[in-house]
mmCIF file of C-alpha atoms in Angstrom:
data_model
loop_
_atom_site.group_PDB
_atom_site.id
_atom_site.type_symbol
_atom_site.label_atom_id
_atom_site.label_comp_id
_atom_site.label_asym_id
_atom_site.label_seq_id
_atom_site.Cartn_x
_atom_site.Cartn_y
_atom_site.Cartn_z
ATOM 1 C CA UNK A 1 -15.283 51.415 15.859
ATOM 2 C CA UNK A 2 -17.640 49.183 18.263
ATOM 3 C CA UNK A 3 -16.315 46.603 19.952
ATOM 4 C CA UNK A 4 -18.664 43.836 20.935
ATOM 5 C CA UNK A 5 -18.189 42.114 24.158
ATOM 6 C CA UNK A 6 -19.110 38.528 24.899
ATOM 7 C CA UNK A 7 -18.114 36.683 28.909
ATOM 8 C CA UNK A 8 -17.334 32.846 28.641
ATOM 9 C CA UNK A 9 -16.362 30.385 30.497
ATOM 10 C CA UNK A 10 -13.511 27.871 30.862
ATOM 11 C CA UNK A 11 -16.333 24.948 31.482
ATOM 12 C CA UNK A 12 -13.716 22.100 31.478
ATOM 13 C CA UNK A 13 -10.530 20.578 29.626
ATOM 14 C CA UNK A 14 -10.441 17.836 27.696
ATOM 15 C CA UNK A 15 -8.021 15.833 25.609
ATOM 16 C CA UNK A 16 -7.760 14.463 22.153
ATOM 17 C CA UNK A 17 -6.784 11.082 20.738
ATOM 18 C CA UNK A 18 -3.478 12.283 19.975
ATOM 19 C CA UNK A 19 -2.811 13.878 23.575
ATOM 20 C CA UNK A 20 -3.651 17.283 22.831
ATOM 21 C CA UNK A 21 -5.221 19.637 25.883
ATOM 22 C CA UNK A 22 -8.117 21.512 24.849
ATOM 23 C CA UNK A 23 -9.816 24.292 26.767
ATOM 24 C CA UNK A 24 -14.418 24.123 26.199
ATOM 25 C CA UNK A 25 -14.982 27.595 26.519
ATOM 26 C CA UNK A 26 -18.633 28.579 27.100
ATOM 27 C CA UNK A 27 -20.530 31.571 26.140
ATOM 28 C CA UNK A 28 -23.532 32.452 27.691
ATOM 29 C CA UNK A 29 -25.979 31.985 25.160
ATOM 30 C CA UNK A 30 -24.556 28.420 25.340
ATOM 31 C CA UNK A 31 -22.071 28.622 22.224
ATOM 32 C CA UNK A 32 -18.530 26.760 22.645
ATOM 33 C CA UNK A 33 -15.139 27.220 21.786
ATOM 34 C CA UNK A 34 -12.545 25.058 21.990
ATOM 35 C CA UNK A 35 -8.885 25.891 21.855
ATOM 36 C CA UNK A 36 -5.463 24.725 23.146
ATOM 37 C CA UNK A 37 -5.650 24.507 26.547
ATOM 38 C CA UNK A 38 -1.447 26.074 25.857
ATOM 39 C CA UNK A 39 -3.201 29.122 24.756
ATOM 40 C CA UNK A 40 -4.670 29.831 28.136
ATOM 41 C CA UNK A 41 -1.850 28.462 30.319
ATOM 42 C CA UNK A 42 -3.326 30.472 33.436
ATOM 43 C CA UNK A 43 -6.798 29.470 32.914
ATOM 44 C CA UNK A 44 -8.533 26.905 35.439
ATOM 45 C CA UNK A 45 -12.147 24.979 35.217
ATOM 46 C CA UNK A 46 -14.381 27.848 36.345
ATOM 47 C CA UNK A 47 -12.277 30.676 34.729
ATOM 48 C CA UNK A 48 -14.595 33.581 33.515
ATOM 49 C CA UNK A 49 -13.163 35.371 30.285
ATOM 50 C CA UNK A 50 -14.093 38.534 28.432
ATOM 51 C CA UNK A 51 -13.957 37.998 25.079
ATOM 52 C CA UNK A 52 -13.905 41.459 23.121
ATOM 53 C CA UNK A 53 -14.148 41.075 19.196
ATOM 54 C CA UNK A 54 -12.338 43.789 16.884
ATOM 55 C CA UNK A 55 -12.505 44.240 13.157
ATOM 56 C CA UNK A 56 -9.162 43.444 11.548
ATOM 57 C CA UNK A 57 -9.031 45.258 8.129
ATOM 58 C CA UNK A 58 -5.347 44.890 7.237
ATOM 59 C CA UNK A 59 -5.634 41.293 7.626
ATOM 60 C CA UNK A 60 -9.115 41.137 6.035
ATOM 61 C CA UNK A 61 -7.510 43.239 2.892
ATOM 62 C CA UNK A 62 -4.466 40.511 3.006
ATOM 63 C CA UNK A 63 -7.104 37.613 2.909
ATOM 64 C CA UNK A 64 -9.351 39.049 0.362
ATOM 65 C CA UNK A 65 -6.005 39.817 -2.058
ATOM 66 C CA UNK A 66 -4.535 36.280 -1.448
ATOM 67 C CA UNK A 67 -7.824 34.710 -2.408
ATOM 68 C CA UNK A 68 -7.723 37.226 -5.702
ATOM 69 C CA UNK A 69 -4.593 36.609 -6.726
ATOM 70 C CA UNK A 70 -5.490 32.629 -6.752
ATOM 71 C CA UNK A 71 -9.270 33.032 -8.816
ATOM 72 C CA UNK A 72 -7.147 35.038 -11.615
ATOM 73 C CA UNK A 73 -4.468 32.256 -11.153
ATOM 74 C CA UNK A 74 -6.988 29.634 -11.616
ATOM 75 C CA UNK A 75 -9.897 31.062 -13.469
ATOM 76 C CA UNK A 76 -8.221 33.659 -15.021
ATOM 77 C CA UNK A 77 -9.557 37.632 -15.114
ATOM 78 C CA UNK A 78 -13.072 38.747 -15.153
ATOM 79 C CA UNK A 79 -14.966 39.003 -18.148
ATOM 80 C CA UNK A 80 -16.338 42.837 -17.984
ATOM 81 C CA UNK B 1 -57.220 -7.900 0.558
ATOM 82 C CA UNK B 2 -55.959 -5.378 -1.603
ATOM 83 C CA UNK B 3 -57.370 -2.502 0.324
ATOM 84 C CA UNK B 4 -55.366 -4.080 3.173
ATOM 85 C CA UNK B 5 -51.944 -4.039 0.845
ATOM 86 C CA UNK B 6 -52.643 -0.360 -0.276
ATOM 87 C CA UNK B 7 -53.355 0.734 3.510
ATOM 88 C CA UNK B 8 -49.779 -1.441 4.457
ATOM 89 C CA UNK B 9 -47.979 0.415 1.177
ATOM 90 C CA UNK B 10 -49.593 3.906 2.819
ATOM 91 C CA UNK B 11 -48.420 3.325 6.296
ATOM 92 C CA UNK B 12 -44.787 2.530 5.395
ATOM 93 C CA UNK B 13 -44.218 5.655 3.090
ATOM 94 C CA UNK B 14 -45.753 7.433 6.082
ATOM 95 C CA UNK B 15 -43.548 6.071 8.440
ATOM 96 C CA UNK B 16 -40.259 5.944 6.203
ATOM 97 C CA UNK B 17 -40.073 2.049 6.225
ATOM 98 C CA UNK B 18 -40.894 1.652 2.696
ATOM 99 C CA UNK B 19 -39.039 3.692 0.111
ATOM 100 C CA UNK B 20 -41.261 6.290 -2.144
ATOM 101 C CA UNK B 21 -41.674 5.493 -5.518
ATOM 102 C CA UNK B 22 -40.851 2.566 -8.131
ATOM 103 C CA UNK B 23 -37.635 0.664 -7.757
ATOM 104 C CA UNK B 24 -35.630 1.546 -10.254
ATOM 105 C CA UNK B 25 -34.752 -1.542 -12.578
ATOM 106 C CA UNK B 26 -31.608 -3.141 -10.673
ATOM 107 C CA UNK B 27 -28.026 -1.690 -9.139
ATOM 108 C CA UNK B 28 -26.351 -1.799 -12.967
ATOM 109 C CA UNK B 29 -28.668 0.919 -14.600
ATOM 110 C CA UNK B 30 -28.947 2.707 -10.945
ATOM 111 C CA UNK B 31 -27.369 6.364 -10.341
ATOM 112 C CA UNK B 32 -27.418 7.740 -6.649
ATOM 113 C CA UNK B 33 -27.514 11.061 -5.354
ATOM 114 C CA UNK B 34 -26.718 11.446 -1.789
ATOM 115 C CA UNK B 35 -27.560 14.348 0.199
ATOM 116 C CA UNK B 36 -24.897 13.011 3.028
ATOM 117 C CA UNK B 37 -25.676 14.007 7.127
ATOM 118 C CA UNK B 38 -22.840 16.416 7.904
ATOM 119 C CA UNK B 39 -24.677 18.460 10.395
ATOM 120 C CA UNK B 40 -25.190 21.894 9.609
ATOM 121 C CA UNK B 41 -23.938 22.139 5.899
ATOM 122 C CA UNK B 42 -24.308 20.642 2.729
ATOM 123 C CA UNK B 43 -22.222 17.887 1.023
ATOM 124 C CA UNK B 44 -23.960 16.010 -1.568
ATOM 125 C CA UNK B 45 -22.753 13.062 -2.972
ATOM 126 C CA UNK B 46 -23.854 12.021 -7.126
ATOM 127 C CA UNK B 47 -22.545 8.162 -8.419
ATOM 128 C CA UNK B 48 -23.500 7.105 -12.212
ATOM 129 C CA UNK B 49 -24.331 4.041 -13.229
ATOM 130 C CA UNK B 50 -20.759 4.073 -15.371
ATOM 131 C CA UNK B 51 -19.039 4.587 -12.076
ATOM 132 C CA UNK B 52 -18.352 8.473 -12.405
ATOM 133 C CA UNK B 53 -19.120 10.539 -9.539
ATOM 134 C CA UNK B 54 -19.343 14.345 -8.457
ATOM 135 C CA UNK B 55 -19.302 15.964 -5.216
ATOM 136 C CA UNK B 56 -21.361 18.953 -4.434
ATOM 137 C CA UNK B 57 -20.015 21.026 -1.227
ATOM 138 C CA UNK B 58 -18.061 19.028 1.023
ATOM 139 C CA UNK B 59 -19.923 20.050 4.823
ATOM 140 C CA UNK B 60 -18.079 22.176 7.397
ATOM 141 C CA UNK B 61 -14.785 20.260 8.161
ATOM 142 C CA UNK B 62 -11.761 17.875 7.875
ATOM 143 C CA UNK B 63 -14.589 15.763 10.154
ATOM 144 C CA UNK B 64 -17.557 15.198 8.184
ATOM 145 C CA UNK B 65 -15.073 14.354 4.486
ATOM 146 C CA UNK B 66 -12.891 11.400 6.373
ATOM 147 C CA UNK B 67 -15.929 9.950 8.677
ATOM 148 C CA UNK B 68 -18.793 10.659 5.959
ATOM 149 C CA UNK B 69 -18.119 11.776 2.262
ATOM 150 C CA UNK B 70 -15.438 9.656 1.909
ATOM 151 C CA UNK B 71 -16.573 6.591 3.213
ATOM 152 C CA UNK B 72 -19.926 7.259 0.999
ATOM 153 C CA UNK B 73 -17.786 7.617 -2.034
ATOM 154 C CA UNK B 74 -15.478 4.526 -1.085
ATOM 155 C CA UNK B 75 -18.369 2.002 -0.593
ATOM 156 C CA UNK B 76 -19.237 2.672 -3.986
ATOM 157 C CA UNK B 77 -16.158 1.617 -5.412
ATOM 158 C CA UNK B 78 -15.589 5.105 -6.397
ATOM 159 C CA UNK B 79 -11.924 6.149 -5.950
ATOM 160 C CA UNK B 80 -11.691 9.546 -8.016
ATOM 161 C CA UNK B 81 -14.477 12.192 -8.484
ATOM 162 C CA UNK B 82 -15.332 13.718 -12.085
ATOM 163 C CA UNK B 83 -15.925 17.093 -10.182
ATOM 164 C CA UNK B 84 -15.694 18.711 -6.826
ATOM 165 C CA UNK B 85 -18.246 21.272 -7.189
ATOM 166 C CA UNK B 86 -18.398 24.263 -4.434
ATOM 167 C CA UNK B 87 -21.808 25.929 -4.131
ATOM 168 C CA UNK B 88 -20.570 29.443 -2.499
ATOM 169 C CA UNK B 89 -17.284 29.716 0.245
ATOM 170 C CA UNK B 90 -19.361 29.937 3.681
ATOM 171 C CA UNK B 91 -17.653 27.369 5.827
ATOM 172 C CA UNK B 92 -20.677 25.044 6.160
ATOM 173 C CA UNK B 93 -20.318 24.364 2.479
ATOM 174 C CA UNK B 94 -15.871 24.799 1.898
ATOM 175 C CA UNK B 95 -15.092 23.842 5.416
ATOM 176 C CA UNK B 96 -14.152 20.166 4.410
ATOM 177 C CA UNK B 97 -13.483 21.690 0.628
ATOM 178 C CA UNK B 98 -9.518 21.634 1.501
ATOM 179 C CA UNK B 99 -9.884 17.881 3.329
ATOM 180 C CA UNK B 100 -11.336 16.312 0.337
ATOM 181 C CA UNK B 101 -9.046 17.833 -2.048
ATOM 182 C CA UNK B 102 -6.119 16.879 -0.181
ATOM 183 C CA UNK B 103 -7.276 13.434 0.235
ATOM 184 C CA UNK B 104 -9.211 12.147 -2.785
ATOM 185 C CA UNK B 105 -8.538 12.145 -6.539
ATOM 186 C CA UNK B 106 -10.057 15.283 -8.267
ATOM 187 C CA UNK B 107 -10.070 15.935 -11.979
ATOM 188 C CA UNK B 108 -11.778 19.257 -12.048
ATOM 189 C CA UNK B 109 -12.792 21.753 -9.079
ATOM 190 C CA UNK B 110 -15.944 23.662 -10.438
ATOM 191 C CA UNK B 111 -16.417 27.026 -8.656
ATOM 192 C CA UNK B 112 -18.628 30.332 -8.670
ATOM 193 C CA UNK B 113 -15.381 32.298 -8.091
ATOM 194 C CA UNK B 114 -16.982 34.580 -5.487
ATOM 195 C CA UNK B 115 -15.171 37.412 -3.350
ATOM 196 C CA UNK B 116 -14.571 35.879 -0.110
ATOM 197 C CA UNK B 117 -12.076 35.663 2.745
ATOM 198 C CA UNK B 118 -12.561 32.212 4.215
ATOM 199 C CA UNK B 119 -9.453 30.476 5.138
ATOM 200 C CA UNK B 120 -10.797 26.980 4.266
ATOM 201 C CA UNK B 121 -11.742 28.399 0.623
ATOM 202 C CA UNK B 122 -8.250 30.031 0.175
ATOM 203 C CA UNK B 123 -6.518 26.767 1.029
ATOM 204 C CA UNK B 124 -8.958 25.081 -1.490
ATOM 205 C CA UNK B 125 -7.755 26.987 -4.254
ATOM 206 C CA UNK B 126 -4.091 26.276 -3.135
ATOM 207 C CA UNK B 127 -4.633 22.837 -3.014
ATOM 208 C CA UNK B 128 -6.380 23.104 -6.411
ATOM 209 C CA UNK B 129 -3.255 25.103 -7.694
ATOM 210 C CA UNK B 130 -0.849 22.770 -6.308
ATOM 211 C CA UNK B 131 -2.216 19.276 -7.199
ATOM 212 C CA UNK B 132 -2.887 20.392 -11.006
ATOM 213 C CA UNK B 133 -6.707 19.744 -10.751
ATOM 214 C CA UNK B 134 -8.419 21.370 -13.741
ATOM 215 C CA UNK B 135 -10.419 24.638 -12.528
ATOM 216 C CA UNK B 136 -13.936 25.229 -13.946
ATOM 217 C CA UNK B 137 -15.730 28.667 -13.522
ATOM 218 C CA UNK B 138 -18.938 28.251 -12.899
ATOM 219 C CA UNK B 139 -21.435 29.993 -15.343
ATOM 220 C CA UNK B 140 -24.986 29.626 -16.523
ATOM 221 C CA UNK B 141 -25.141 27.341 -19.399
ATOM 222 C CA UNK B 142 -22.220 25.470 -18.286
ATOM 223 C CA UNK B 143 -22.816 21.474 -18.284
ATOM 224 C CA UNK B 144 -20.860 18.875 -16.696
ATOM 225 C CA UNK B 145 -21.305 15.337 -18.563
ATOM 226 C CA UNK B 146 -20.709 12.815 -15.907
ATOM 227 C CA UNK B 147 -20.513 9.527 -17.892
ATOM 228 C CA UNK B 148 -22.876 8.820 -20.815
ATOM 229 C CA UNK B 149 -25.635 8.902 -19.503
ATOM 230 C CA UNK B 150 -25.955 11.801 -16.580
ATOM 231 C CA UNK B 151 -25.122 15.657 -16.950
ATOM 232 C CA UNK B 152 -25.276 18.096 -14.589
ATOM 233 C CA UNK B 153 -26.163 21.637 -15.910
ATOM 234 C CA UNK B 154 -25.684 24.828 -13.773
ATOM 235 C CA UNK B 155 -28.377 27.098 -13.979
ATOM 236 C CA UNK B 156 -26.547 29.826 -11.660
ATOM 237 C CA UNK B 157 -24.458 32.193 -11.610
ATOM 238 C CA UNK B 158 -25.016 34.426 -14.244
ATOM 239 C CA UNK B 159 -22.390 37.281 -14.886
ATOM 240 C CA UNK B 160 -22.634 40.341 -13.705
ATOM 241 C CA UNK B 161 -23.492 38.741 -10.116
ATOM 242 C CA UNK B 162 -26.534 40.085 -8.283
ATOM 243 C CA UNK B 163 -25.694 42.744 -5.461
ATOM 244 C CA UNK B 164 -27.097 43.285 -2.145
ATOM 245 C CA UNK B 165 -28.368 47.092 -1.611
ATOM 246 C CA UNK B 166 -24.971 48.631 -0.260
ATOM 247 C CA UNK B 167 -22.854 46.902 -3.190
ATOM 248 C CA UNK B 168 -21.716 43.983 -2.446
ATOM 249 C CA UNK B 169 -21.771 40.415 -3.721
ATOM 250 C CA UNK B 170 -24.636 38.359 -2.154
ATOM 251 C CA UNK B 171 -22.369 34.703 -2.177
ATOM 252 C CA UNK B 172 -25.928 33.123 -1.252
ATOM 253 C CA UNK B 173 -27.964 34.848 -4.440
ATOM 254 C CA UNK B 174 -24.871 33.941 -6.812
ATOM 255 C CA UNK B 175 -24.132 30.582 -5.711
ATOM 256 C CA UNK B 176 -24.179 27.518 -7.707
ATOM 257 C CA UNK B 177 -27.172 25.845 -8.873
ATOM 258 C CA UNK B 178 -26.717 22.578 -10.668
ATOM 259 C CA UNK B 179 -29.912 20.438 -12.712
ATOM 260 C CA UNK B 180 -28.787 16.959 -12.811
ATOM 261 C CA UNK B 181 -30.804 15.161 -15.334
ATOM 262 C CA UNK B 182 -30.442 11.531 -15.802
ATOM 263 C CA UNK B 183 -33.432 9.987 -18.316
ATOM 264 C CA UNK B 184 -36.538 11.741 -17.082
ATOM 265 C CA UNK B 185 -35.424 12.480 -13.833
ATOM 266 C CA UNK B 186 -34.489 15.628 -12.417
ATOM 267 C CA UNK B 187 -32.798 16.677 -9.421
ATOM 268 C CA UNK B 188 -31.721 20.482 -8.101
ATOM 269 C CA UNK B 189 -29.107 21.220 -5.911
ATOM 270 C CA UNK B 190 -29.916 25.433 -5.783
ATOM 271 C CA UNK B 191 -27.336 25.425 -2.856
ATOM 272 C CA UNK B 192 -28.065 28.357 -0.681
ATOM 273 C CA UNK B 193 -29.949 30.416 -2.900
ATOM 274 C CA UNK B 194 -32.176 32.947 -1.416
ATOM 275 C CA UNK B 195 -35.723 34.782 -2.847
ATOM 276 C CA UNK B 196 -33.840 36.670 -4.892
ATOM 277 C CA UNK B 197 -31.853 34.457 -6.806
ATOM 278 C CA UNK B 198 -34.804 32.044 -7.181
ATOM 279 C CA UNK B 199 -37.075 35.329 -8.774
ATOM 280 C CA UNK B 200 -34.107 35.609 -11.176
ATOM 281 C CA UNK B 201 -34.158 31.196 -11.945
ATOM 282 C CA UNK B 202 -37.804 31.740 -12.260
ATOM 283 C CA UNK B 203 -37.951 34.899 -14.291
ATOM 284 C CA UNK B 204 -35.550 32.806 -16.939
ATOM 285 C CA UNK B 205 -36.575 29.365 -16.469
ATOM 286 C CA UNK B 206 -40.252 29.392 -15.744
ATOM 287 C CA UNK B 207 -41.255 26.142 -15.811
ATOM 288 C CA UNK B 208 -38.329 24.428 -16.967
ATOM 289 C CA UNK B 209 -37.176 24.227 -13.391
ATOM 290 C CA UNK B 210 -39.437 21.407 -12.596
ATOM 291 C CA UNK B 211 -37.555 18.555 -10.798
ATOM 292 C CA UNK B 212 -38.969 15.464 -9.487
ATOM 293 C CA UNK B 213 -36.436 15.936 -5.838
ATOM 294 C CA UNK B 214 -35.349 19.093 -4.528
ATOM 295 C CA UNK B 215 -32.461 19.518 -2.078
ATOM 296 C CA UNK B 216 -34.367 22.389 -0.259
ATOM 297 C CA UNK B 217 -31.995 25.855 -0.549
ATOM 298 C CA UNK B 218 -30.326 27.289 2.578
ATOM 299 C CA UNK B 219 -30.729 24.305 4.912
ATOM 300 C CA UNK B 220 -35.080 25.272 4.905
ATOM 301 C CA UNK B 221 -34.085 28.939 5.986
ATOM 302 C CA UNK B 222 -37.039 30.933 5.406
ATOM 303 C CA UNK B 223 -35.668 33.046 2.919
ATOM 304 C CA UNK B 224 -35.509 30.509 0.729
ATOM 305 C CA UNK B 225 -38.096 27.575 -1.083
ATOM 306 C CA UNK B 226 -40.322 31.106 -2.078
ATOM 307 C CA UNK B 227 -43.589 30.188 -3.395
ATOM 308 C CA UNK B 228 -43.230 31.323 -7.101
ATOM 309 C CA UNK B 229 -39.795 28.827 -6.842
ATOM 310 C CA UNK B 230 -41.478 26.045 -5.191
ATOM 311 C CA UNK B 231 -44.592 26.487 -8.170
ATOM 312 C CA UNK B 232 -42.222 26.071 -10.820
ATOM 313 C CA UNK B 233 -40.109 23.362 -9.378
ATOM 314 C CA UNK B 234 -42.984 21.457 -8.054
ATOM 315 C CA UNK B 235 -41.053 18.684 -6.563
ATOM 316 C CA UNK B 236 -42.405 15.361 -5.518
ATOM 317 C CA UNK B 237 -39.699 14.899 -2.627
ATOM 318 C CA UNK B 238 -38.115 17.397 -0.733
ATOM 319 C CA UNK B 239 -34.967 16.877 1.028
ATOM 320 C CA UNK B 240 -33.046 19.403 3.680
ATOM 321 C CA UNK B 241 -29.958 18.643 4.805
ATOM 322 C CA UNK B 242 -30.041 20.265 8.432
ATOM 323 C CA UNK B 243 -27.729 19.923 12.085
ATOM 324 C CA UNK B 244 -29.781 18.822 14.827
ATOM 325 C CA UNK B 245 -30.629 22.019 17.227
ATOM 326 C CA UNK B 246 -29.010 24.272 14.782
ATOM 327 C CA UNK B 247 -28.575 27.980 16.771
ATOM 328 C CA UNK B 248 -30.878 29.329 13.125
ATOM 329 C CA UNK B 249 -34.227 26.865 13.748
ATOM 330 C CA UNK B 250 -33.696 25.477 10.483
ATOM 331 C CA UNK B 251 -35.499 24.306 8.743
ATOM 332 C CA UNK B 252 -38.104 27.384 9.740
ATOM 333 C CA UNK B 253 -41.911 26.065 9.893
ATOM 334 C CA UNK B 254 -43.160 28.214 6.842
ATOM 335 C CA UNK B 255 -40.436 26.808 4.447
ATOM 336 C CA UNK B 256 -41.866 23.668 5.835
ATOM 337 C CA UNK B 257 -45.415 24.751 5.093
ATOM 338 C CA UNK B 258 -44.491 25.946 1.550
ATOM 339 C CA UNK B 259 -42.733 22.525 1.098
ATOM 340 C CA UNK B 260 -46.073 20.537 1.939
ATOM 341 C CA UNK B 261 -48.670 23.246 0.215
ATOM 342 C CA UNK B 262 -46.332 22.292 -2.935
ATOM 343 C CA UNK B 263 -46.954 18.464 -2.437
ATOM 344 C CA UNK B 264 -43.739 17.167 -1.426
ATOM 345 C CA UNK B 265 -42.631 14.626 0.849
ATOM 346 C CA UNK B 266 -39.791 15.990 3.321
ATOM 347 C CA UNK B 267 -37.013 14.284 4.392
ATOM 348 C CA UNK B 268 -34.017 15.983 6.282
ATOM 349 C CA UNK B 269 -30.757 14.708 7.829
ATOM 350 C CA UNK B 270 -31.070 15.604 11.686
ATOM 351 C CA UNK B 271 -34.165 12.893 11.384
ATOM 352 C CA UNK B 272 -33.469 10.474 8.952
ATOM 353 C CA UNK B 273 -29.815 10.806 8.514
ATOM 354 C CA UNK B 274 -28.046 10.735 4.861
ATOM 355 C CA UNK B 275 -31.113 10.532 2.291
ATOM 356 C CA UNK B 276 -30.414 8.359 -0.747
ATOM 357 C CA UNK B 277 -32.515 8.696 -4.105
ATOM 358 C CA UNK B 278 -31.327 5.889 -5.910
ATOM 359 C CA UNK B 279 -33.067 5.927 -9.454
ATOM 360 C CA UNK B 280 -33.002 4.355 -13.056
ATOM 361 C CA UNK B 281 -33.622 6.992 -14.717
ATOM 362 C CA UNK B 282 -37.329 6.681 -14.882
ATOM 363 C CA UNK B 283 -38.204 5.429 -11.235
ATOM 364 C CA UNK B 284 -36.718 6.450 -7.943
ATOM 365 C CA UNK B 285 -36.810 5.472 -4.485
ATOM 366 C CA UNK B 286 -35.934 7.564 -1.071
ATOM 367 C CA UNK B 287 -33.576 5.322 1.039
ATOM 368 C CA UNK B 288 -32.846 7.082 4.353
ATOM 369 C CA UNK B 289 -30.163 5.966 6.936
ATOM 370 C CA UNK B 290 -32.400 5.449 9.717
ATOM 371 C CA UNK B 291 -35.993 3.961 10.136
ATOM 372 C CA UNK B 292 -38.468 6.502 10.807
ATOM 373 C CA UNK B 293 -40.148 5.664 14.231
#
């Protein structure tokens, strides 16, 4: 399996109306994410992280099921 | 004097100031479809003259149903939709699926029931489990009446679903296209359908897929608005509903060619914002959020 690799940076915090800390992260083609700033409690402005992305098939399978089981729920089964 | 008036009527259209087209005949006999400025996604907005309503795609997020699609719907004095309708589960059409579901009267959630594993589309169907809201497949043939006097027919999906070359489902080419019709005017919605799914409208349709406005497919992504789709559509206006420096370059400069070789008149959200086409029935007019400069 390939892994892809991708370097961003914490580019600053920020907080929400409610009080939340949120960590900008930065890639460096310019793309942001944000998360809890709790999820990176060691992180400071300036930070550099290696972000490594990795297929996750058991909970892809448990996703794609759930989603199943609710269309024949809903819609019932598929005409053949 | 009146080559003056025609020259004054000319520069306005040009410059968005004036709406395109007749005025329909007065707010009571008036429907509106709205293709609403979420960014980078797709939520359009339809309200009857009878006061029934339909939502098609509700944008990315939570966001863009409480500051934008709900407000829309609100203003109107609508406070319960006829149908949520979801195109395909990509985010930038289910994202705020969940949000508006949770939040605002449904009666019946219409869907393409697509393989998928987006989070926001599996807590759609919860919510459309929990809350008792009537599920519709989706299917060619299928109309929607929405009050007396407007339907809303889906031309697409067709069973089985079109596949992409190593098997699987293309959500794009099977997504759901909707013709809403009200007197002799004609609006598609074709959602994010690609070349391929268009070949397969055209192939059964042919001509009968003229509309007078066109909410442009994939956000103007080139591999959409193909020539053989735009000839048999041949829409007057044209409008994409598009983020401002979106990462893709949409809406890509040969969809925009295509649009204008085909005669119509673009609008698109990052410019103009939401795009209103308010019409009677037999004469329409383009009201956009903000004045062109």
């Amino acid at each position: 399996m390939t892994a892809l690799r991708l370097w961003a940076t914490v580019d600053r915090f920020e907080m929400t109306e409610e009080g939340q800390e949120l960590a900008v992260l930065v890639f460096d083609d310019g793309q942001q994410l944000v998360v809890p700033r709790t999820a990176l409690p060691w992180a400071r402005r300036g930070t550099v992280l290696r972000v490594t992305l990795e297929q996750d098939t058991a909970a892809e399978e448990e996703r794609r099921g759930e989603i199943e089981r609710l269309q024949r729920q809903l819609f019932g089964e598929e005409e053949p | 004097m009146r080559r003056i008036m025609l020259l004054l009527l000319l520069l306005g259209i040009l410059t968005g100031c004036l709406p395109v087209g007749r005025s329909p005949a007065g707010p009571a006999s008036e429907m509106t479809l709205a293709v609403l400025d979420v960014g980078q996604g797709l939520a359009v907005a339809i309200v009857t003259p009878d006061g029934h309503a339909l939502v098609y795609d509700a944008g990315n997020s939570r966001q863009d149903v409480e500051r934008v699609i709900i407000p829309f719907l609100r203003a109107r004095g609508i406070e319960r939709l006829d149908y949520a309708v979801l195109s395909h589960p990509d985010q930038d059409h289910v994202g705020g699926m969940p949000a508006l579901l949770a939040n605002f009267p449904v009666a019946a959630y219409v869907d393409p029931v697509l393989p998928s594993t987006n989070r926001a589309y599996a807590e759609t169907l919860r919510l459309v489990a929990q809350k008792g809201i009537r599920p519709i497949r989706a299917e060619r043939g299928l109309v929607l009446p929405l009050g007396e006097q407007v339907t809303a027919r889906v031309l697409w999906p067709e069973r089985p679903f079109l596949r992409a070359p190593d098997g699987t489902v293309s959500d794009n080419d099977n997504c759901v296209v909707l013709l809403v019709e009200y007197g002799a005017m004609r609006i598609l919605l074709p959602g994010d359908l690609e070349e391929r799914g268009e070949a397969e409208l055209v192939t059964r349709d042919g001509e009968g897929l003229h509309a007078d406005i066109l909410v442009v497919g994939h956000h103007g992504s080139r591999t959409s608005s193909s020539e053989p789709f735009l000839a048999a559509v041949r829409p007057a206006v044209a409008l994409i509903s598009v983020g401002a420096g979106n990462p893709y370059g949409h809406p890509h400069r040969v969809t925009l060619d295509r649009l204008r070789r085909a005669g119509a008149q673009i609008y698109r959200t990052d410019r103009d914002g939401s795009v209103l086409v308010v019409t009677d029935g037999k004469q329409y007019e383009i009201r956009t959020e903000r004045t062109r400069s």
